[in-house]
Coordinates of C-alpha atoms and ligand atoms in Angstrom, one line a residue:
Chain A
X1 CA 0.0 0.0 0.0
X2 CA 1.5 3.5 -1.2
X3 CA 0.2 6.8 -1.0
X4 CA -1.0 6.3 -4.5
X5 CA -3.0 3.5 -3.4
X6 CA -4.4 5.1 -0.6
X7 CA -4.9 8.5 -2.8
X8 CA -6.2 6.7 -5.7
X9 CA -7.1 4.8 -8.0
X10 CA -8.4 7.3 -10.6
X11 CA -11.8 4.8 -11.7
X12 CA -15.2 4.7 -12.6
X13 CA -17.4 4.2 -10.1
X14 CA -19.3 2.7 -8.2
X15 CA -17.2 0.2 -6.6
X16 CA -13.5 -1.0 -6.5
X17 CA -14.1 -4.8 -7.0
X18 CA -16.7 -4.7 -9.1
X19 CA -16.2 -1.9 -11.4
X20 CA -12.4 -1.2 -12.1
X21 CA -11.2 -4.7 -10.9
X22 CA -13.6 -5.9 -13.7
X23 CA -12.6 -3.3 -16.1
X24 CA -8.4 -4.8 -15.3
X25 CA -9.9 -8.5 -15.8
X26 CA -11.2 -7.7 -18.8
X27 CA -7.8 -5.4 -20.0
X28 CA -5.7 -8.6 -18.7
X29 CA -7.9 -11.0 -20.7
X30 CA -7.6 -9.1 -23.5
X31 CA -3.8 -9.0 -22.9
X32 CA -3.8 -12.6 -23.0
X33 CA -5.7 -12.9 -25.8
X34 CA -3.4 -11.1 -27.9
X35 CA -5.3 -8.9 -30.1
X36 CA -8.5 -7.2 -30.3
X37 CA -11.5 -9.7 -29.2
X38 CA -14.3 -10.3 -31.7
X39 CA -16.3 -12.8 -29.7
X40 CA -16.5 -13.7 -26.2
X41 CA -18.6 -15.5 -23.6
X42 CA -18.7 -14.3 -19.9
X43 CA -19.5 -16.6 -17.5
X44 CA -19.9 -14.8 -14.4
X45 CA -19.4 -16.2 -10.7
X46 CA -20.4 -15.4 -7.0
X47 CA -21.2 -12.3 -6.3
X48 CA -20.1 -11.0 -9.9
X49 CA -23.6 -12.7 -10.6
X50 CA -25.6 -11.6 -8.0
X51 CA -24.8 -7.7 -8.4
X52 CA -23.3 -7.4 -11.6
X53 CA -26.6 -4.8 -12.8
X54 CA -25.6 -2.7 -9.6
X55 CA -21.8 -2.4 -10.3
X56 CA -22.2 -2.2 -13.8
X57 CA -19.9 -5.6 -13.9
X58 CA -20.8 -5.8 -17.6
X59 CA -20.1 -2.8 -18.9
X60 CA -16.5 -2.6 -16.8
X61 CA -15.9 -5.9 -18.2
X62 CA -16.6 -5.2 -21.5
X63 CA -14.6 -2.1 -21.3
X64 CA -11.7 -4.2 -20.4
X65 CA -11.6 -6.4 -23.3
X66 CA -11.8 -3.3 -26.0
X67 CA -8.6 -1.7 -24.2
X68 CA -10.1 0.4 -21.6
X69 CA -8.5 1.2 -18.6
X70 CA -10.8 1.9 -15.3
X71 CA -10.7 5.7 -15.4
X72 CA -11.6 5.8 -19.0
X73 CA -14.8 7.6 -18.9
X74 CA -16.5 5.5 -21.9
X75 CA -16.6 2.7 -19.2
X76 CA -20.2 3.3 -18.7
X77 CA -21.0 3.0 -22.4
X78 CA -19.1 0.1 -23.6
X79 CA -21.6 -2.1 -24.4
X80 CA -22.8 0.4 -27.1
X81 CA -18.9 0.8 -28.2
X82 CA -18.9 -3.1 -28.5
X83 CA -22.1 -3.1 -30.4
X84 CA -20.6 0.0 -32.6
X85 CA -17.7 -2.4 -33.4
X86 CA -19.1 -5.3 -34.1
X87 CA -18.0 -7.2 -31.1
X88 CA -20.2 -10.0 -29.8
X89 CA -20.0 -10.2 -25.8
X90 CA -22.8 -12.8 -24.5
X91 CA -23.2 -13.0 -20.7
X92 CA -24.1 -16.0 -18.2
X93 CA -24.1 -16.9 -14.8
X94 CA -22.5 -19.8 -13.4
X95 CA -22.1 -21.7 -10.4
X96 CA -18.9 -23.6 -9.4
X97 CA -18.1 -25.1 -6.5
X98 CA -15.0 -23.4 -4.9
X99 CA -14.9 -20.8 -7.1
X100 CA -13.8 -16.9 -6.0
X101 CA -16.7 -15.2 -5.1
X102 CA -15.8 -12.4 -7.1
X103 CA -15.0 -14.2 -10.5
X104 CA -15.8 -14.9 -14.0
X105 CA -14.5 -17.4 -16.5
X106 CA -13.9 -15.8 -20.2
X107 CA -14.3 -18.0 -23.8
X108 CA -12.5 -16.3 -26.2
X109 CA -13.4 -17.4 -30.0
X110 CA -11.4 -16.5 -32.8
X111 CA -11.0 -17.4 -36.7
X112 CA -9.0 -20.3 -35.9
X113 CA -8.6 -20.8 -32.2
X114 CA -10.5 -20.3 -28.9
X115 CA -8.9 -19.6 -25.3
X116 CA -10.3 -19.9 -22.0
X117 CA -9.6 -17.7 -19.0
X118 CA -10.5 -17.1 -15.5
X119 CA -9.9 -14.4 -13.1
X120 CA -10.9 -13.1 -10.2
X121 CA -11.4 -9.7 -8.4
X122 CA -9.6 -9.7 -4.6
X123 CA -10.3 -6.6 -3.6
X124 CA -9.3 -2.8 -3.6
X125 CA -8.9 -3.2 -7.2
X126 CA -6.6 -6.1 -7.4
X127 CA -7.4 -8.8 -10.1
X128 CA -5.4 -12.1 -10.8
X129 CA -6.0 -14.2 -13.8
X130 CA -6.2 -17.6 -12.1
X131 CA -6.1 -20.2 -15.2
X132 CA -5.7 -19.9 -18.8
X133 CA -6.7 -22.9 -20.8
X134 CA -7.1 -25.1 -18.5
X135 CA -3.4 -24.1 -16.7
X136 CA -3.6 -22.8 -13.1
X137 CA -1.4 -20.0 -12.8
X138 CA -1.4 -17.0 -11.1
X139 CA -1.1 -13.9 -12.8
X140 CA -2.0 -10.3 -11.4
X141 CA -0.5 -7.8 -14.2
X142 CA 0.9 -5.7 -11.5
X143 CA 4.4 -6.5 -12.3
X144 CA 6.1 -7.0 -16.1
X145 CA 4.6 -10.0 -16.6
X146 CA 5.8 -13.1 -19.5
X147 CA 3.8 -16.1 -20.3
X148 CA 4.5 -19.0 -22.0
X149 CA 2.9 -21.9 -23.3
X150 CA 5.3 -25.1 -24.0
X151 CA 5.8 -28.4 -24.2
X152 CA 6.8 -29.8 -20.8
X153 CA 10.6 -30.7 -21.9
X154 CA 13.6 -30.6 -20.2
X155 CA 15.7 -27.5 -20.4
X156 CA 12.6 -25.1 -21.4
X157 CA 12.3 -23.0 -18.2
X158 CA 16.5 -22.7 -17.5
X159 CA 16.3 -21.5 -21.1
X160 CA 14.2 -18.6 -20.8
X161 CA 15.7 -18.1 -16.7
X162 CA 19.0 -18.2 -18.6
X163 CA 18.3 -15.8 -21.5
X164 CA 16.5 -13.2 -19.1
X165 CA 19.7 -13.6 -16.9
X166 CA 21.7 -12.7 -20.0
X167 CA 19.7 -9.9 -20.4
X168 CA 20.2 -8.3 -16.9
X169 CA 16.3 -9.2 -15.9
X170 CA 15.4 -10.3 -12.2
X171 CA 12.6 -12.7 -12.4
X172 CA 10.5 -11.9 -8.9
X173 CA 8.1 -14.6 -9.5
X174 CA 7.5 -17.8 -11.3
X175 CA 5.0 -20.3 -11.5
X176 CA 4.2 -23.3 -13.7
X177 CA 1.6 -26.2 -14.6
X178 CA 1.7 -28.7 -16.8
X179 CA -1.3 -31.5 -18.1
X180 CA 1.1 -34.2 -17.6
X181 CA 5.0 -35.0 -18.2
X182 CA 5.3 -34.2 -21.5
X183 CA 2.5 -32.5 -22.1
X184 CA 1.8 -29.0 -22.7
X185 CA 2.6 -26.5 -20.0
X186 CA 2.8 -23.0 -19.3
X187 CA 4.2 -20.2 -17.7
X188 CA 3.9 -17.0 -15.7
X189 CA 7.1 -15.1 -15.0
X190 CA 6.8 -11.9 -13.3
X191 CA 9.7 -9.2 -13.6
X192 CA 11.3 -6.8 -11.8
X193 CA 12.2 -4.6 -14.8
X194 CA 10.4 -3.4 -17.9
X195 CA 11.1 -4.8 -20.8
X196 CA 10.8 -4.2 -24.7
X197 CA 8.5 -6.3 -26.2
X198 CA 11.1 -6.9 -29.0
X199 CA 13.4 -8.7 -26.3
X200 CA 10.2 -11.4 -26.3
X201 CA 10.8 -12.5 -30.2
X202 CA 14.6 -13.0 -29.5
X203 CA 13.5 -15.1 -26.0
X204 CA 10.9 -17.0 -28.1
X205 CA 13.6 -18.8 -29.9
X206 CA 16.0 -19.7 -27.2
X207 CA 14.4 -23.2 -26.7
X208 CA 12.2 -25.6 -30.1
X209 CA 9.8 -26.4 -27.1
X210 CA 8.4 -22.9 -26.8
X211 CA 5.1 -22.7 -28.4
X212 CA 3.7 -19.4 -27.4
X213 CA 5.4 -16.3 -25.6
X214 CA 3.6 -12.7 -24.4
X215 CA 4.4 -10.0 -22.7
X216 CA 1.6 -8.0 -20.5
X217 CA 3.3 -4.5 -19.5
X218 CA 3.0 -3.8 -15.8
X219 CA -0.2 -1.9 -14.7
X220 CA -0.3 -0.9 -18.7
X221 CA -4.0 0.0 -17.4
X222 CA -4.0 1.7 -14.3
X223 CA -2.8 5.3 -13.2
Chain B
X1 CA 7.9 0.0 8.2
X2 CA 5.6 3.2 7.6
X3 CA 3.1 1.0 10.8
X4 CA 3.0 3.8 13.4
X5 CA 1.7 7.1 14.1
X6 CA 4.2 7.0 16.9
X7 CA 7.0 6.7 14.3
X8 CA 5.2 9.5 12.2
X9 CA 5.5 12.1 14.9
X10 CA 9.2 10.9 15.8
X11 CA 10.2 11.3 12.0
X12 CA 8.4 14.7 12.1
X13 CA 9.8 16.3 14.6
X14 CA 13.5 16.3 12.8
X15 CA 12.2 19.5 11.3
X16 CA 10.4 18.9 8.2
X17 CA 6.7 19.3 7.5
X18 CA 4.3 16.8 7.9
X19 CA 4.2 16.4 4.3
X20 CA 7.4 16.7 3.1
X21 CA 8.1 14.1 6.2
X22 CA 5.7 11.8 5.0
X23 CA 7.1 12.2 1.0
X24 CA 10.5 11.2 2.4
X25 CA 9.5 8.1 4.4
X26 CA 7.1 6.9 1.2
X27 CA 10.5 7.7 -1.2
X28 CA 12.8 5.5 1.4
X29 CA 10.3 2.9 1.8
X30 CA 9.3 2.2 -1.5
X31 CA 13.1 2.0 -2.6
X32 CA 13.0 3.9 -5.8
X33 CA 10.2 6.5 -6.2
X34 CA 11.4 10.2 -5.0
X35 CA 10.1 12.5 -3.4
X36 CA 9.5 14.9 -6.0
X37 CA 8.0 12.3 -8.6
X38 CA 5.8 11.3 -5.6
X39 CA 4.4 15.3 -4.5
X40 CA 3.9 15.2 -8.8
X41 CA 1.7 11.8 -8.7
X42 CA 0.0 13.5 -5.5
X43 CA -0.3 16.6 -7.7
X44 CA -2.1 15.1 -10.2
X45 CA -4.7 12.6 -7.8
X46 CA -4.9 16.6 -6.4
X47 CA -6.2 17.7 -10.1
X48 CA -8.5 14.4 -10.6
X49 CA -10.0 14.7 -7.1
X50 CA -10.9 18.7 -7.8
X51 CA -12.0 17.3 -11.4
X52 CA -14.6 14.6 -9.9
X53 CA -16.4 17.8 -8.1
X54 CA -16.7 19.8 -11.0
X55 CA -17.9 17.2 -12.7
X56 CA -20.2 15.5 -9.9
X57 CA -21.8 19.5 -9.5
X58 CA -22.5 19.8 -13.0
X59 CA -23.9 16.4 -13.5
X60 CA -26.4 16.4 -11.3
X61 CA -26.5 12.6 -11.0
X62 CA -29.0 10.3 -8.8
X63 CA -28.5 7.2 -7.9
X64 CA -30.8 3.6 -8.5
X65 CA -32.0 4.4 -4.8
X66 CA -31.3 8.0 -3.8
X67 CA -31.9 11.6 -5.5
X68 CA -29.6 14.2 -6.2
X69 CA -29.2 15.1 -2.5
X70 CA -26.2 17.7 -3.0
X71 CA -28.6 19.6 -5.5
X72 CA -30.9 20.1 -2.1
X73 CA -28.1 21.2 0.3
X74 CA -27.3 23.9 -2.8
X75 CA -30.7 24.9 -2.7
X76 CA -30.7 24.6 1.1
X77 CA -27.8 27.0 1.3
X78 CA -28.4 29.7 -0.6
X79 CA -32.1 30.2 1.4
X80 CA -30.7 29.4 4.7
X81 CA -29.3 32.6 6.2
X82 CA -27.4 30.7 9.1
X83 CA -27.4 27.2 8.6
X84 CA -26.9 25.7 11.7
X85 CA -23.5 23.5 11.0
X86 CA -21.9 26.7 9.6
X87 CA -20.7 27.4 5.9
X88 CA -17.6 25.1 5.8
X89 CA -19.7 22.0 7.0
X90 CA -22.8 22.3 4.9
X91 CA -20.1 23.2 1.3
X92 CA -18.1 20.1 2.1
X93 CA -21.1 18.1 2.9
X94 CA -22.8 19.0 -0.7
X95 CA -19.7 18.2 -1.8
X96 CA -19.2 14.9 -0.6
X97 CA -23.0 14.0 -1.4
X98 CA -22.3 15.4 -4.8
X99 CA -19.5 13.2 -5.5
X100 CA -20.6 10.5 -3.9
X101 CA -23.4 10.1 -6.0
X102 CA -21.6 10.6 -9.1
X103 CA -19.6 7.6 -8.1
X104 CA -22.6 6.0 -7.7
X105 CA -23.7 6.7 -11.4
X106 CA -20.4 5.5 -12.8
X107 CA -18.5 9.0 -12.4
X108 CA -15.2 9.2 -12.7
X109 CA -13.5 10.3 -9.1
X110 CA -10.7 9.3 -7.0
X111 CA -11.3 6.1 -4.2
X112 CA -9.8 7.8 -1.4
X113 CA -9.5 5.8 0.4
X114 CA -12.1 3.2 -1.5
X115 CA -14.9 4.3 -3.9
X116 CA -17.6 3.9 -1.2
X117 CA -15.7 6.7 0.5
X118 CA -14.7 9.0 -2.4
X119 CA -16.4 11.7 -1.2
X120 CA -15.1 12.8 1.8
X121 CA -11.7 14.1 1.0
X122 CA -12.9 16.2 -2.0
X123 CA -15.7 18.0 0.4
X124 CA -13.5 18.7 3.6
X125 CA -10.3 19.9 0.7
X126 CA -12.0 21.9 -1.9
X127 CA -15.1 23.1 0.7
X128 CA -11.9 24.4 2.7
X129 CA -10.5 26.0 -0.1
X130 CA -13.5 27.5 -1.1
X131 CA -14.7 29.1 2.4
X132 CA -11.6 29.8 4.1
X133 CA -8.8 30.1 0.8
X134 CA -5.8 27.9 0.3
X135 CA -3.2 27.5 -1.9
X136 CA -2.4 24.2 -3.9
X137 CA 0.8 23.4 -1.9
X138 CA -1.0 23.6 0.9
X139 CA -3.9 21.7 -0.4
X140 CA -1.3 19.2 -1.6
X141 CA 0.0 18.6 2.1
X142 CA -2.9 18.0 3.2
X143 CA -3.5 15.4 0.3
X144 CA -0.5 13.7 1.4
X145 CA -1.2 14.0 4.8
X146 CA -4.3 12.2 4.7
X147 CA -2.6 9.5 2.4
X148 CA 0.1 9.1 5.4
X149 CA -2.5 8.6 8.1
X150 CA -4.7 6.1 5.4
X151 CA -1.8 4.5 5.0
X152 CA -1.3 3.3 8.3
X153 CA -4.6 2.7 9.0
X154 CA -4.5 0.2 6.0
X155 CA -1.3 -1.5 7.5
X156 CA -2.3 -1.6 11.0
X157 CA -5.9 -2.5 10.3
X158 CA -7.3 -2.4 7.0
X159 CA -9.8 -0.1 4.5
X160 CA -11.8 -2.6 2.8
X161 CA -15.3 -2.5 4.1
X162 CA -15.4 -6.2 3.2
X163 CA -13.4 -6.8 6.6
X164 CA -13.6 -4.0 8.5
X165 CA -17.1 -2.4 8.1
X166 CA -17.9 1.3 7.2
X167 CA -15.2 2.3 10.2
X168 CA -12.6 1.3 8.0
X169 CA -13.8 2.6 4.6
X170 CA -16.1 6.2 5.5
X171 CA -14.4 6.0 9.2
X172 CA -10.8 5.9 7.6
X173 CA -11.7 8.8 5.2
X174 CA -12.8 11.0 7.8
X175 CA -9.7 10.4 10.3
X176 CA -7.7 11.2 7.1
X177 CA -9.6 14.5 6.4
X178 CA -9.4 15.1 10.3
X179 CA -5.7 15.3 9.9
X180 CA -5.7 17.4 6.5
X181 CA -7.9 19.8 7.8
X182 CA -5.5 20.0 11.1
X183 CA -2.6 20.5 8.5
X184 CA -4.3 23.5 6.6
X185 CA -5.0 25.2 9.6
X186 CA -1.2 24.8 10.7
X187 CA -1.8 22.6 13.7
X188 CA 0.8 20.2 14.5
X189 CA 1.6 16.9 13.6
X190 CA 1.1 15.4 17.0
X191 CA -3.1 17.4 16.6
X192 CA -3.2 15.9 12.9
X193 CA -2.5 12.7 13.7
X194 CA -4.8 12.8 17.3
X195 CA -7.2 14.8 15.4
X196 CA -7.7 11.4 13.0
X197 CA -7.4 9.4 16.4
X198 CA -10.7 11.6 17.6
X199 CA -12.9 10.8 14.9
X200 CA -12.2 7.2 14.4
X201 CA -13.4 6.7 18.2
X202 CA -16.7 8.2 17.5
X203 CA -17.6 6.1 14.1
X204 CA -15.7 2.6 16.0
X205 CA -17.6 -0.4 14.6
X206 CA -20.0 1.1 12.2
X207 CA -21.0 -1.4 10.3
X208 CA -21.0 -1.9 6.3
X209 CA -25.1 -2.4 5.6
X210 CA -25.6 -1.0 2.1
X211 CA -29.0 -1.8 0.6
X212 CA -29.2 -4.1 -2.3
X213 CA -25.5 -4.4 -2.6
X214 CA -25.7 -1.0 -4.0
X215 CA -23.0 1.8 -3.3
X216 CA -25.9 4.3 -2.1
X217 CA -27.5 3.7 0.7
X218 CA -26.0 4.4 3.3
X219 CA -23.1 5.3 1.9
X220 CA -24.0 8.5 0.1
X221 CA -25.2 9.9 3.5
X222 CA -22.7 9.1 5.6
X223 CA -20.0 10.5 3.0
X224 CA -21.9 13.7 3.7
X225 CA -22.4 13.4 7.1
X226 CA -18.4 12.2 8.2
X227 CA -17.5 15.9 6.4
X228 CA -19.3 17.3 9.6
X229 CA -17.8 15.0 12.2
X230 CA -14.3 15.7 10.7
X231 CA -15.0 19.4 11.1
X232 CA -15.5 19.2 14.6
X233 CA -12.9 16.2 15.1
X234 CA -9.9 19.1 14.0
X235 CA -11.5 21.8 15.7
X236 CA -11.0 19.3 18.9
X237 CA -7.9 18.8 17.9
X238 CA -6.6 22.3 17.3
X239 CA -8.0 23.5 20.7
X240 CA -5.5 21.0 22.5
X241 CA -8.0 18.1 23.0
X242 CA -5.8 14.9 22.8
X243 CA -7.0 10.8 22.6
X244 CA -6.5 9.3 25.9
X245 CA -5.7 6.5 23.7
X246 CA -3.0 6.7 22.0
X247 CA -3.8 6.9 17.9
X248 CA -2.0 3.4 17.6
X249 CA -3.9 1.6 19.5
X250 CA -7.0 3.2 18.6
X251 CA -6.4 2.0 15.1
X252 CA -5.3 -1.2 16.1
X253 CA -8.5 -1.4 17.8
X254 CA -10.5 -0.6 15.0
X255 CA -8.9 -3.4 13.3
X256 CA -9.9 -5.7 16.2
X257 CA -13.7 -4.7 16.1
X258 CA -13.6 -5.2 12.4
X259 CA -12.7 -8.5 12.3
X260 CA -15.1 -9.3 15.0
X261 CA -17.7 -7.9 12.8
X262 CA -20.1 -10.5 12.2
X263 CA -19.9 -11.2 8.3
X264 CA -23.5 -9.8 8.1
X265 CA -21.7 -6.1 8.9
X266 CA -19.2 -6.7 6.8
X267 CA -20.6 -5.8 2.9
X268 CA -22.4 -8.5 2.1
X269 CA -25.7 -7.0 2.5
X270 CA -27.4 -9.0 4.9
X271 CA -27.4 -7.1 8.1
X272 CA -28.4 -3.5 9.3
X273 CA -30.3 -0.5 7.2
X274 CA -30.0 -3.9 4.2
X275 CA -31.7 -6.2 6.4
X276 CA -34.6 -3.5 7.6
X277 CA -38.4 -4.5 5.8
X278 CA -38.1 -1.4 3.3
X279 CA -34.0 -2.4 2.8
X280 CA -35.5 -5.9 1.8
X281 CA -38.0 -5.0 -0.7
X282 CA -36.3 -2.2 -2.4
X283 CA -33.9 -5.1 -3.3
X284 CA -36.5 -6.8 -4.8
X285 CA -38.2 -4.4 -6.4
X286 CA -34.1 -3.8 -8.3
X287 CA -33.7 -7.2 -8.8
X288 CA -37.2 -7.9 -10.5
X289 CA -36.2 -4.9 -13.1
X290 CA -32.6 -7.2 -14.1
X291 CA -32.6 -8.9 -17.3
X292 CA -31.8 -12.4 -17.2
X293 CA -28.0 -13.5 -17.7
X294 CA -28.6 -15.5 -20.3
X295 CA -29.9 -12.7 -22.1
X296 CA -27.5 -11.7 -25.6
X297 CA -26.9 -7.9 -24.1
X298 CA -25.1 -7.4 -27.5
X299 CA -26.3 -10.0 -30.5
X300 CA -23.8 -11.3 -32.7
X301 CA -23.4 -9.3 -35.9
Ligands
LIG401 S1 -21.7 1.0 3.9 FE1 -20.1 -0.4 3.1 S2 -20.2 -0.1 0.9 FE2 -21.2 1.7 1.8 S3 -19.5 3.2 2.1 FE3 -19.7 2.1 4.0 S4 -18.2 0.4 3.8 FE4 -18.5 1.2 1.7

């Protein structure tokens, strides 16, 4: 907690959790993503379902995935920007066992592809993206963050520790899953430096297993 | 650590201001930021706070539940020869309703400390400025001074109505605008920080009720109504009146209360003004007006 947090955020109201920690899940999603959405189910959880009409949940969350940051003051009207654009956004309730209280599950489909993601809303603001595709990690955008998805060989993570080494980059945080040994697998590295997002192309060749690298810019959405 | 006001008061009395003391400790602490990129990023949550009242009074919003109750104290005032809490009160009270509201129509303002609570800071600041005349460094200290005594509220106990009830989120904004107003009036650290001290006491273990779920009721009232309390709280403060308690521990047990909070207290909207007959069926009557889930809110092209 710093002044800044005390003093701040800058957001669109009416509330912290629901409003801009929705607006970051859907910015993170997005992020994850890896370009602009065109069609996406939300599957909302807890008490993201109960009060999402009061909180404007789905308008915050909608903002997020067109590249809105929580004090962007078109937060309110997103749905009709969404429906300008030509974005589909469907919403649902869901009930899972376990699940955060303040979360919702997002299905990205593409051309060619379809991801699925889950996040939740902690509180003051805070978000972490809790699975992607299936993979439990634990990703909260607050730091420089790199993901990866790869096949679970050996060598894979020293190769990208190794390379960021090289490069001068402290790696503050790591976590990994993998479906099986051998399987696929991915990533979350968090940073303790920024980082150009050219360094990620030369990093995405340091190891044949690599499938998929991105790079989600610390707080790239929040003042 | 930045955990005590005892600390605060040590560190202040090497000869800086309160705020520039404050700016220092944040800079050290936070091992790279300093001090005059931090009084900049103050500068500028300064600039959106004072931007979220202009644009809360021109907006005129209402909520799902309440009206546009600054609109009436405006009204209010300019009839009312003497009002009875006095000019300064009754400005940063519209104020804080103003903004409040806005916050509650999806405004854009400055949580400070949380969104429920957003109010507070901008009434006490810019109703100062307006009634008695300040300049922005001044205003800025006091900015920063509230941060500082927020900030170890949140590290001592916590802001998050969620665990701590209303004490911690409207409760914690009016100890910080205690001390800011302390500041402005060039009181000293040891009245800012017993200033804050004095008006947590009086709002220990409200509880977070609000109706429906919604940010509005009560918290649009009592963003008003804390403006008031911290009026008084600094006038205590400057006139020498001093916490038996020391601020620490009166934090500390705020902290404790909160987390004894049943959970029904504690935001989830099943206790207090939520759980009263007309609390209960205005909840209905919002959730009978909400389109299914499953509904396509934007169809597929
Ligand atoms: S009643 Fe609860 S939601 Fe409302 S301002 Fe207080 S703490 Fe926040």
């Amino acid at each position: 907690m710093s002044l800044l947090d005390i003093i701040g955020p800058v957001m669109v109201g009416p509330s912290s959790s629901h409003t801009a920690g929705a607006v970051r899940l859907g910015w993170l999603a997005r992020q994850c993503w890896g370009e602009p959405p065109k069609e996406v189910d939300l599957f909302l959880r807890g008490s993201f379902a109960a009060t999402y009409w009061g909180h404007g949940t789905d308008r915050a969350l909608a903002a997020g995935l067109q590249g809105l940051s929580p004090d962007d003051p078109r937060v309110p009207e997103a749905l009709d920007l969404a429906r300008d654009s030509g974005l589909a956004f469907r919403f649902h309730g869901e009930e899972i066992d376990g699940a955060h209280p303040n979360s919702v599950r997002f299905h990205f489909i593409g051309q060619d592809r379809e991801m699925e993601i889950v996040g939740a809303s902690i509180g003051g603001g805070s978000v972490r993206i809790q699975s992607l595709d299936g993979f439990c990690l634990n990703l909260s955008g607050e730091l420089e963050s790199l993901v990866t998805f790869h096949r679970d060989l050996p060598g894979v993570v020293a190769a990208v520790a190794g390379e960021l080494a090289r490069l001068g980059v402290n790696i503050a945080t790591m976590n990994l899953h993998r479906g099986g040994r051998g399987e696929r697998a991915a990533m979350v590295i968090e940073l303790d430096k920024r980082i150009d997002g050219s360094i990620v192309d030369d990093l995405r060749s340091v190891h044949p297993a690599l499938e998929r690298m991105f790079l989600i810019p610390a707080g790239g959405d929040v003042r | 650590m930045m955990r005590s006001f005892a600390e605060m008061l040590l560190r202040a009395a090497q000869g800086l201001s309160l705020d520039e003391t404050l700016l220092l400790w944040e800079s050290e602490e936070s091992g790279g930021s300093s001090v005059g990129w931090l009084r900049d990023a103050m500068a500028s949550r300064l600039a959106d706070m004072e931007r979220s009242v202009r644009e809360a009074e021109e907006a005129h919003c209402r909520g799902r539940l309440i009206g546009d109750d600054g609109s009436l104290i405006g009204l209010y005032r300019e009839r009312a020869a003497e009002p009875l809490s006095g000019p300064l009160v009754l400005r940063a009270c519209q104020i804080a309703l103003s903004v409040a509201t806005y916050n509650a129509a999806m405004g854009r303002i400055v949580a400070a400390p949380t969104a429920g609570s957003c109010g507070i800071l901008p009434g006490l600041l810019f109703g100062y400025e307006e009634v008695f005349g300040a300049d922005r460094e001044r205003l800025l200290g006091a900015l920063i001074v509230a941060g500082g005594v927020g900030e170890i509220v949140a590290r001592r106990a916590t802001l998050a109505g969620a665990e701590g009830g209303c004490q911690a989120e409207c409760g914690a904004a009016g100890a910080m605008g205690t001390a800011a107003l302390v500041f402005l009036r060039g009181g000293s650290a040891e009245a800012c920080v017993h200033g804050a001290a004095l008006l947590l006491k009086s709002v220990l273990g409200l509880i977070c009720d609000p109706v429906a779920g919604l940010v509005e009721v009560p918290c649009v009232k009592r963003n008003g109504l804390l403006t008031g309390l911290a009026v008084l709280a600094a006038d205590m403060a400057l006139a020498g009146v001093r916490s038996v308690i020391p601020p620490d521990e009166v934090i500390d047990a705020m902290g404790a209360v909160g987390r004894a909070l049943p959970e029904a207290f504690r935001e989830t909207a099943r206790g207090g003004l939520a759980a009263t007959p007309t609390g209960c069926s205005l909840r209905k009557a919002l959730v009978g007006e909400v389109p299914p889930l499953d509904a396509e809110e934007v169809q597929l092209p």
